[in-house]
């Protein structure tokens, strides 16, 4: 395939369009004109033939407009007549060349029907049109041949061809003007956009981009600017994630390292070694939990592009597992489950992680009660986790589900961000309210009907 730049493509497109249009006009229009002129010539011949056979016939008189037209044409082209008898040859009529007469006689004798036959021949670069009409006479059949020498049609078509050639040549040259303009019009915004793309490829997306002018290019520039803003946010989020992750892992690593070094150097008494090992294990568990949260949070983006294993399952199948797992962490907090028979549609593993993060968050703030519940409404399934802790300040409400956003007892700040991500994967959304009983986190999911 031939490689062309933008300018060459524009020129080629304009010239190709003009050539196609010119080709269609150059073929169809001359053929149509030639057919029309031929039909007109035969009409004049047949009209004159009918008039010569019956000069007084009123039915032969055309309308006034046609009559005026025929009179003008007859002044330019005259119609001749030849009468032939079937066996005796020519009886009378205007003179025609012998070669032409022989062809006329042959066509007349071969004409089987009684209708007028139309014929055309070329003689010495001139075109002759003639019609043959069979007339019955007591002495035998007589053929009335009317003819007209006509070079008008061929001259008209040839003249048209030459003029069309010059017109298309001129149109092709003039088309370069809008081609140059279009090339200049397209090159500026595309060049500017290409330069900005090159800067983004180098991870330099600080310079904004906006193009004023054509609506389409303005829309394209707005889309590019939106992409640039998303890249900036994504880059900022990546850096923030790394900074927070490094900070959160740094503290337990330092604790583990310092305790291990103390044990190794024998600084601590031997009777304190078991408690020191407990501290090391606790910090290791904290690191493990944080690493798991980070891995799961980064995994949420890939889950958007994969097909989830969704199914119907009762709420109690995951709620009671979590109740059994967490009830020993705080014996002063009672965990209850309601709505265990409510069917939920979704990825069971992901929704279990969602509920687990909500319960872990509630354990940090609850005074004595945590309630897990599920209920159905018209087109929604609502999962709730309520704790009777202190209400959340209004200024912190809108930031609760932001990654690394901590509350007054927050740890790491990824749990609620994971809750939000899983909710959105299931076409739902999270919600939090301060109630009289305490703080209630709700997950609103679209309800699905079981297939019968």
C-alpha positions as a Python dict, from the first residue, in 0.01 Angstrom:
ca = {
    (1, 'X'): (0, 0, 0),
    (2, 'X'): (131, 344, -97),
    (3, 'X'): (214, 561, 204),
    (4, 'X'): (87, 918, 182),
    (5, 'X'): (97, 1208, 422),
    (6, 'X'): (-208, 1415, 513),
    (7, 'X'): (-161, 1669, 233),
    (8, 'X'): (-125, 1401, -32),
    (9, 'X'): (-431, 1219, 99),
    (10, 'X'): (-640, 1538, 82),
    (11, 'X'): (-525, 1615, -273),
    (12, 'X'): (-580, 1259, -380),
    (13, 'X'): (-931, 1257, -228),
    (14, 'X'): (-1036, 1579, -399),
    (15, 'X'): (-897, 1478, -739),
    (16, 'X'): (-1046, 1127, -709),
    (17, 'X'): (-1390, 1270, -632),
    (18, 'X'): (-1370, 1509, -927),
    (19, 'X'): (-1252, 1233, -1158),
    (20, 'X'): (-1532, 999, -1049),
    (21, 'X'): (-1794, 1268, -1091),
    (22, 'X'): (-1643, 1370, -1425),
    (23, 'X'): (-1630, 1011, -1543),
    (24, 'X'): (-1994, 954, -1455),
    (25, 'X'): (-2100, 1278, -1620),
    (26, 'X'): (-1875, 1216, -1920),
    (27, 'X'): (-2028, 872, -1979),
    (28, 'X'): (-2391, 912, -1879),
    (29, 'X'): (-2459, 1263, -2007),
    (30, 'X'): (-2325, 1218, -2364),
    (31, 'X'): (-2502, 885, -2398),
    (32, 'X'): (-2825, 1037, -2271),
    (33, 'X'): (-2785, 1339, -2502),
    (34, 'X'): (-2706, 1116, -2798),
    (35, 'X'): (-3012, 903, -2732),
    (36, 'X'): (-3230, 1213, -2697),
    (37, 'X'): (-3103, 1368, -3021),
    (38, 'X'): (-3149, 1037, -3206),
    (39, 'X'): (-3506, 1011, -3082),
    (40, 'X'): (-3570, 1369, -3188),
    (41, 'X'): (-3431, 1300, -3537),
    (42, 'X'): (-3655, 997, -3588),
    (43, 'X'): (-3949, 1195, -3463),
    (44, 'X'): (-3889, 1467, -3722),
    (45, 'X'): (-3849, 1206, -3996),
    (46, 'X'): (-4169, 1019, -3899),
    (47, 'X'): (-4362, 1342, -3863),
    (48, 'X'): (-4255, 1454, -4209),
    (49, 'X'): (-4326, 1109, -4348),
    (50, 'X'): (-4678, 1113, -4206),
    (51, 'X'): (-4737, 1465, -4335),
    (52, 'X'): (-4626, 1374, -4689),
    (53, 'X'): (-4857, 1071, -4691),
    (54, 'X'): (-5159, 1262, -4564),
    (55, 'X'): (-5111, 1638, -4591),
    (56, 'X'): (-5469, 1716, -4486),
    (57, 'X'): (-5479, 1483, -4181),
    (58, 'X'): (-5549, 1689, -3871),
    (59, 'X'): (-5431, 1409, -3648),
    (60, 'X'): (-5081, 1457, -3783),
    (61, 'X'): (-5054, 1816, -3661),
    (62, 'X'): (-4855, 1830, -3337),
    (63, 'X'): (-4920, 2078, -3058),
    (64, 'X'): (-4821, 2437, -3127),
    (65, 'X'): (-4509, 2423, -2914),
    (66, 'X'): (-4391, 2105, -3090),
    (67, 'X'): (-4482, 2251, -3428),
    (68, 'X'): (-4271, 2562, -3370),
    (69, 'X'): (-3985, 2342, -3259),
    (70, 'X'): (-4015, 2121, -3566),
    (71, 'X'): (-4026, 2419, -3796),
    (72, 'X'): (-3702, 2549, -3652),
    (73, 'X'): (-3536, 2212, -3685),
    (74, 'X'): (-3665, 2162, -4041),
    (75, 'X'): (-3497, 2484, -4136),
    (76, 'X'): (-3169, 2329, -4032),
    (77, 'X'): (-3226, 1970, -4146),
    (78, 'X'): (-3447, 1864, -4438),
    (79, 'X'): (-3621, 1527, -4479),
    (80, 'X'): (-3605, 1337, -4811),
    (81, 'X'): (-3840, 1066, -4936),
    (82, 'X'): (-3790, 759, -5151),
    (83, 'X'): (-4068, 524, -5272),
    (84, 'X'): (-3979, 164, -5354),
    (85, 'X'): (-4187, -115, -5503),
    (86, 'X'): (-4118, -461, -5374),
    (87, 'X'): (-4016, -607, -5710),
    (88, 'X'): (-3944, -310, -5940),
    (89, 'X'): (-3708, -107, -5722),
    (90, 'X'): (-3724, 268, -5693),
    (91, 'X'): (-4032, 448, -5829),
    (92, 'X'): (-3957, 806, -5738),
    (93, 'X'): (-3800, 1024, -5471),
    (94, 'X'): (-3492, 1218, -5381),
    (95, 'X'): (-3151, 1105, -5487),
    (96, 'X'): (-2930, 905, -5254),
    (97, 'X'): (-2596, 730, -5317),
    (98, 'X'): (-2623, 383, -5469),
    (99, 'X'): (-2457, 212, -5173),
    (100, 'X'): (-2705, 379, -4942),
    (101, 'X'): (-2996, 289, -5169),
    (102, 'X'): (-2895, -78, -5179),
    (103, 'X'): (-2890, -95, -4801),
    (104, 'X'): (-3227, 79, -4786),
    (105, 'X'): (-3377, -171, -5031),
    (106, 'X'): (-3231, -464, -4843),
    (107, 'X'): (-3363, -345, -4507),
    (108, 'X'): (-3703, -266, -4656),
    (109, 'X'): (-3737, -611, -4809),
    (110, 'X'): (-3625, -777, -4486),
    (111, 'X'): (-3871, -580, -4278),
    (112, 'X'): (-4141, -827, -4186),
    (113, 'X'): (-4393, -630, -3983),
    (114, 'X'): (-4609, -342, -4100),
    (115, 'X'): (-4478, -97, -3847),
    (116, 'X'): (-4223, 169, -3922),
    (117, 'X'): (-3870, 46, -3903),
    (118, 'X'): (-3595, 275, -3784),
    (119, 'X'): (-3247, 250, -3931),
    (120, 'X'): (-2919, 431, -3909),
    (121, 'X'): (-2603, 413, -4121),
    (122, 'X'): (-2281, 601, -4169),
    (123, 'X'): (-2167, 707, -4513),
    (124, 'X'): (-1853, 914, -4575),
    (125, 'X'): (-1836, 1018, -4211),
    (126, 'X'): (-2195, 1143, -4224),
    (127, 'X'): (-2487, 984, -4040),
    (128, 'X'): (-2808, 899, -4222),
    (129, 'X'): (-3129, 830, -4031),
    (130, 'X'): (-3424, 680, -4217),
    (131, 'X'): (-3753, 506, -4151),
    (132, 'X'): (-3927, 247, -4368),
    (133, 'X'): (-4308, 234, -4381),
    (134, 'X'): (-4486, -39, -4577),
    (135, 'X'): (-4785, 84, -4782),
    (136, 'X'): (-5031, -152, -4949),
    (137, 'X'): (-5130, -63, -5309),
    (138, 'X'): (-5343, -243, -5572),
    (139, 'X'): (-5028, -288, -5779),
    (140, 'X'): (-4834, -437, -5486),
    (141, 'X'): (-4649, -331, -5176),
    (142, 'X'): (-4477, 6, -5178),
    (143, 'X'): (-4214, 110, -4923),
    (144, 'X'): (-4212, 471, -4820),
    (145, 'X'): (-3862, 563, -4697),
    (146, 'X'): (-3801, 898, -4533),
    (147, 'X'): (-3443, 994, -4451),
    (148, 'X'): (-3235, 1276, -4311),
    (149, 'X'): (-2864, 1343, -4328),
    (150, 'X'): (-2762, 1456, -3983),
    (151, 'X'): (-2417, 1533, -3841),
    (152, 'X'): (-2565, 1756, -3572),
    (153, 'X'): (-2582, 1480, -3315),
    (154, 'X'): (-2224, 1362, -3356),
    (155, 'X'): (-2092, 1715, -3360),
    (156, 'X'): (-2289, 1796, -3045),
    (157, 'X'): (-2154, 1490, -2861),
    (158, 'X'): (-1795, 1550, -2975),
    (159, 'X'): (-1819, 1914, -2874),
    (160, 'X'): (-1959, 1809, -2538),
    (161, 'X'): (-1675, 1564, -2482),
    (162, 'X'): (-1412, 1830, -2552),
    (163, 'X'): (-1581, 2083, -2324),
    (164, 'X'): (-1621, 1830, -2046),
    (165, 'X'): (-1249, 1756, -2066),
    (166, 'X'): (-1158, 2120, -2021),
    (167, 'X'): (-1418, 2163, -1747),
    (168, 'X'): (-1284, 1865, -1551),
    (169, 'X'): (-925, 1983, -1599),
    (170, 'X'): (-1019, 2327, -1470),
    (171, 'X'): (-1219, 2178, -1181),
    (172, 'X'): (-921, 1958, -1090),
    (173, 'X'): (-691, 2259, -1075),
    (174, 'X'): (-942, 2465, -877),
    (175, 'X'): (-987, 2177, -631),
    (176, 'X'): (-630, 2230, -518),
    (177, 'X'): (-740, 2556, -357),
    (178, 'X'): (-981, 2396, -104),
    (179, 'X'): (-733, 2108, -67),
    (180, 'X'): (-462, 2352, 42),
    (181, 'X'): (-707, 2524, 275),
    (182, 'X'): (-824, 2194, 427),
    (183, 'X'): (-468, 2076, 470),
    (184, 'X'): (-380, 2398, 652),
    (185, 'X'): (-702, 2380, 855),
    (186, 'X'): (-637, 2023, 973),
    (187, 'X'): (-263, 2046, 1019),
    (188, 'X'): (-257, 2305, 1298),
    (189, 'X'): (-478, 2127, 1555),
    (190, 'X'): (-340, 1784, 1466),
    (191, 'X'): (18, 1906, 1499),
    (192, 'X'): (-60, 2066, 1834),
    (193, 'X'): (-238, 1752, 1953),
    (194, 'X'): (52, 1536, 1835),
    (195, 'X'): (300, 1751, 2029),
    (196, 'X'): (95, 1709, 2346),
    (197, 'X'): (75, 1333, 2292),
    (198, 'X'): (452, 1328, 2256),
    (199, 'X'): (486, 1512, 2588),
    (200, 'X'): (252, 1265, 2756),
    (201, 'X'): (457, 976, 2616),
    (202, 'X'): (750, 1133, 2805),
    (203, 'X'): (532, 1148, 3121),
    (204, 'X'): (517, 1525, 3102),
    (205, 'X'): (147, 1607, 3137),
    (206, 'X'): (162, 1938, 3319),
    (207, 'X'): (79, 2160, 3019),
    (208, 'X'): (-301, 2185, 2957),
    (209, 'X'): (-448, 2162, 2609),
    (210, 'X'): (-751, 2343, 2471),
    (211, 'X'): (-836, 2423, 2110),
    (212, 'X'): (-1085, 2694, 2024),
    (213, 'X'): (-1253, 2700, 1687),
    (214, 'X'): (-1423, 2408, 1521),
    (215, 'X'): (-1666, 2222, 1748),
    (216, 'X'): (-1525, 1880, 1658),
    (217, 'X'): (-1166, 1979, 1735),
    (218, 'X'): (-1280, 2157, 2048),
    (219, 'X'): (-1456, 1839, 2161),
    (220, 'X'): (-1142, 1639, 2081),
    (221, 'X'): (-928, 1881, 2282),
    (222, 'X'): (-1169, 1854, 2577),
    (223, 'X'): (-1145, 1475, 2564),
    (224, 'X'): (-766, 1500, 2552),
    (225, 'X'): (-768, 1737, 2848),
    (226, 'X'): (-992, 1498, 3041),
    (227, 'X'): (-748, 1216, 2967),
    (228, 'X'): (-460, 1436, 3087),
    (229, 'X'): (-642, 1514, 3412),
    (230, 'X'): (-713, 1142, 3465),
    (231, 'X'): (-345, 1062, 3412),
    (232, 'X'): (-247, 1329, 3662),
    (233, 'X'): (-491, 1189, 3917),
    (234, 'X'): (-376, 834, 3850),
    (235, 'X'): (-11, 932, 3884),
    (236, 'X'): (-85, 1122, 4206),
    (237, 'X'): (-282, 824, 4339),
    (238, 'X'): (4, 586, 4256),
    (239, 'X'): (255, 805, 4435),
    (240, 'X'): (24, 847, 4731),
    (241, 'X'): (-34, 473, 4745),
    (242, 'X'): (339, 402, 4749),
    (243, 'X'): (404, 670, 5010),
    (244, 'X'): (128, 548, 5240),
    (245, 'X'): (219, 183, 5190),
    (246, 'X'): (584, 258, 5268),
    (247, 'X'): (487, 457, 5576),
    (248, 'X'): (247, 191, 5706),
    (249, 'X'): (498, -90, 5659),
    (250, 'X'): (790, 107, 5795),
    (251, 'X'): (663, 122, 6153),
    (252, 'X'): (601, -253, 6212),
    (253, 'X'): (926, -338, 6033),
    (254, 'X'): (1117, -106, 6266),
    (255, 'X'): (944, -259, 6570),
    (256, 'X'): (1019, -615, 6457),
    (257, 'X'): (1379, -523, 6375),
    (258, 'X'): (1442, -348, 6707),
    (259, 'X'): (1291, -629, 6916),
    (260, 'X'): (1477, -895, 6721),
    (261, 'X'): (1804, -706, 6756),
    (262, 'X'): (1746, -666, 7130),
    (263, 'X'): (1687, -1039, 7170),
    (264, 'X'): (1996, -1117, 6965),
    (265, 'X'): (2217, -881, 7164),
    (266, 'X'): (2081, -1017, 7494),
    (267, 'X'): (1976, -673, 7615),
    (268, 'X'): (1635, -788, 7733),
    (269, 'X'): (1602, -1033, 8023),
    (270, 'X'): (1533, -1391, 7933),
    (271, 'X'): (1200, -1391, 8115),
    (272, 'X'): (1077, -1114, 7877),
    (273, 'X'): (1161, -1309, 7559),
    (274, 'X'): (810, -1469, 7521),
    (275, 'X'): (642, -1130, 7548),
    (276, 'X'): (891, -986, 7299),
    (277, 'X'): (812, -1269, 7059),
    (278, 'X'): (442, -1187, 7100),
    (279, 'X'): (512, -828, 6998),
    (280, 'X'): (707, -946, 6694),
    (281, 'X'): (428, -1184, 6594),
    (282, 'X'): (166, -912, 6641),
    (283, 'X'): (357, -668, 6422),
    (284, 'X'): (416, -942, 6162),
    (285, 'X'): (43, -1012, 6156),
    (286, 'X'): (-25, -642, 6110),
    (287, 'X'): (217, -630, 5816),
    (288, 'X'): (58, -939, 5665),
    (289, 'X'): (-288, -783, 5695),
    (290, 'X'): (-170, -461, 5535),
    (291, 'X'): (4, -639, 5250),
    (292, 'X'): (-311, -842, 5185),
    (293, 'X'): (-520, -525, 5182),
    (294, 'X'): (-281, -357, 4938),
    (295, 'X'): (-279, -658, 4707),
    (296, 'X'): (-657, -685, 4714),
    (297, 'X'): (-703, -312, 4655),
    (298, 'X'): (-477, -321, 4349),
    (299, 'X'): (-656, -636, 4234),
    (300, 'X'): (-990, -452, 4215),
    (301, 'X'): (-889, -279, 3890),
    (302, 'X'): (-817, -611, 3721),
    (303, 'X'): (-1147, -754, 3847),
    (304, 'X'): (-1333, -492, 3645),
    (305, 'X'): (-1208, -656, 3325),
    (306, 'X'): (-1283, -1015, 3428),
    (307, 'X'): (-1609, -1205, 3456),
    (308, 'X'): (-1712, -1256, 3817),
    (309, 'X'): (-1846, -1587, 3941),
    (310, 'X'): (-2188, -1459, 4049),
    (311, 'X'): (-2445, -1679, 4217),
    (312, 'X'): (-2742, -1669, 4454),
    (313, 'X'): (-2662, -1749, 4816),
    (314, 'X'): (-2823, -1674, 5156),
    (315, 'X'): (-2684, -1386, 5358),
    (316, 'X'): (-2639, -1611, 5659),
    (317, 'X'): (-2385, -1830, 5479),
    (318, 'X'): (-2123, -1554, 5505),
    (319, 'X'): (-2257, -1358, 5804),
    (320, 'X'): (-2241, -1650, 6051),
    (321, 'X'): (-1887, -1738, 5943),
    (322, 'X'): (-1775, -1383, 6019),
    (323, 'X'): (-1966, -1380, 6349),
    (324, 'X'): (-1783, -1695, 6458),
    (325, 'X'): (-1446, -1560, 6347),
    (326, 'X'): (-1468, -1216, 6514),
    (327, 'X'): (-1662, -1284, 6836),
    (328, 'X'): (-1345, -1391, 7018),
    (329, 'X'): (-1155, -1073, 6928),
    (330, 'X'): (-1370, -861, 7158),
    (331, 'X'): (-1565, -1060, 7412),
    (332, 'X'): (-1734, -742, 7534),
    (333, 'X'): (-1904, -691, 7195),
    (334, 'X'): (-2206, -896, 7093),
    (335, 'X'): (-2240, -970, 6718),
    (336, 'X'): (-2589, -1048, 6587),
    (337, 'X'): (-2721, -1155, 6246),
    (338, 'X'): (-3067, -1082, 6101),
    (339, 'X'): (-3212, -1147, 5757),
    (340, 'X'): (-2998, -1459, 5716),
    (341, 'X'): (-3249, -1607, 5468),
    (342, 'X'): (-3228, -1311, 5227),
    (343, 'X'): (-3082, -1424, 4895),
    (344, 'X'): (-2792, -1220, 4761),
    (345, 'X'): (-2672, -1229, 4399),
    (346, 'X'): (-2303, -1171, 4345),
    (347, 'X'): (-1952, -1306, 4384),
    (348, 'X'): (-1962, -1480, 4721),
    (349, 'X'): (-1589, -1446, 4792),
    (350, 'X'): (-1583, -1073, 4716),
    (351, 'X'): (-1897, -998, 4919),
    (352, 'X'): (-1749, -1190, 5209),
    (353, 'X'): (-1438, -969, 5193),
    (354, 'X'): (-1668, -664, 5182),
    (355, 'X'): (-1861, -772, 5491),
    (356, 'X'): (-1539, -871, 5668),
    (357, 'X'): (-1395, -520, 5625),
    (358, 'X'): (-1714, -362, 5754),
    (359, 'X'): (-1716, -584, 6063),
    (360, 'X'): (-1345, -518, 6129),
    (361, 'X'): (-1411, -147, 6104),
    (362, 'X'): (-1711, -178, 6341),
    (363, 'X'): (-1504, -372, 6599),
    (364, 'X'): (-1272, -74, 6640),
    (365, 'X'): (-1556, 163, 6730),
    (366, 'X'): (-1837, -50, 6885),
    (367, 'X'): (-1915, -23, 7253),
    (368, 'X'): (-2116, -343, 7299),
    (369, 'X'): (-2316, -436, 6985),
    (370, 'X'): (-2255, -507, 6617),
    (371, 'X'): (-2554, -596, 6401),
    (372, 'X'): (-2521, -755, 6056),
    (373, 'X'): (-2845, -759, 5856),
    (374, 'X'): (-2987, -798, 5506),
    (375, 'X'): (-3322, -688, 5366),
    (376, 'X'): (-3497, -677, 5030),
    (377, 'X'): (-3684, -390, 4876),
    (378, 'X'): (-3851, -354, 4536),
    (379, 'X'): (-3540, -346, 4324),
    (380, 'X'): (-3264, -342, 4586),
    (381, 'X'): (-3087, -570, 4829),
    (382, 'X'): (-2944, -382, 5128),
    (383, 'X'): (-2664, -518, 5348),
    (384, 'X'): (-2610, -333, 5678),
    (385, 'X'): (-2349, -337, 5953),
    (386, 'X'): (-2434, -126, 6257),
    (387, 'X'): (-2223, -54, 6563),
    (388, 'X'): (-2320, 142, 6873),
    (389, 'X'): (-2005, 352, 6881),
    (390, 'X'): (-1972, 728, 6870),
    (391, 'X'): (-2117, 909, 6566),
    (392, 'X'): (-1889, 1002, 6277),
    (393, 'X'): (-1820, 1379, 6240),
    (394, 'X'): (-1997, 1524, 5937),
    (395, 'X'): (-1674, 1662, 5791),
    (396, 'X'): (-1532, 1308, 5769),
    (397, 'X'): (-1837, 1150, 5605),
    (398, 'X'): (-1741, 1226, 5246),
    (399, 'X'): (-1384, 1097, 5291),
    (400, 'X'): (-1458, 766, 5461),
    (401, 'X'): (-1423, 554, 5147),
    (402, 'X'): (-1110, 735, 5020),
    (403, 'X'): (-796, 516, 5017),
    (404, 'X'): (-559, 570, 5314),
    (405, 'X'): (-810, 799, 5484),
    (406, 'X'): (-802, 718, 5854),
    (407, 'X'): (-1050, 792, 6128),
    (408, 'X'): (-956, 857, 6488),
    (409, 'X'): (-893, 483, 6536),
    (410, 'X'): (-821, 399, 6176),
    (411, 'X'): (-566, 145, 6072),
    (412, 'X'): (-412, 183, 5731),
    (413, 'X'): (-729, 322, 5568),
    (414, 'X'): (-781, 67, 5289),
    (415, 'X'): (-1068, -140, 5432),
    (416, 'X'): (-1351, 99, 5341),
    (417, 'X'): (-1189, 175, 5003),
    (418, 'X'): (-1204, -199, 4930),
    (419, 'X'): (-1571, -199, 5039),
    (420, 'X'): (-1648, 77, 4790),
    (421, 'X'): (-1457, -100, 4509),
    (422, 'X'): (-1641, -431, 4559),
    (423, 'X'): (-1976, -249, 4576),
    (424, 'X'): (-1909, -78, 4243),
    (425, 'X'): (-1806, -410, 4086),
    (426, 'X'): (-2156, -533, 4175),
    (427, 'X'): (-2321, -216, 4029),
    (428, 'X'): (-2397, -92, 4380),
    (429, 'X'): (-2271, 176, 4615),
    (430, 'X'): (-2190, 220, 4988),
    (431, 'X'): (-2364, 457, 5225),
    (432, 'X'): (-2309, 557, 5590),
    (433, 'X'): (-2545, 725, 5838),
    (434, 'X'): (-2536, 830, 6201),
    (435, 'X'): (-2848, 687, 6368),
    (436, 'X'): (-2989, 683, 6720),
    (437, 'X'): (-2853, 330, 6767),
    (438, 'X'): (-2507, 419, 6637),
    (439, 'X'): (-2324, 426, 6302),
    (440, 'X'): (-2477, 224, 6020),
    (441, 'X'): (-2288, 127, 5702),
    (442, 'X'): (-2515, 14, 5418),
    (443, 'X'): (-2432, -152, 5088),
    (444, 'X'): (-2707, -103, 4827),
    (445, 'X'): (-2699, -368, 4553),
    (446, 'X'): (-2935, -410, 4257),
    (447, 'X'): (-3180, -694, 4316),
    (448, 'X'): (-3179, -991, 4081),
    (449, 'X'): (-3467, -1231, 4023),
    (450, 'X'): (-3401, -1602, 4030),
    (451, 'X'): (-3474, -1781, 3706),
    (452, 'X'): (-3747, -2042, 3744),
}
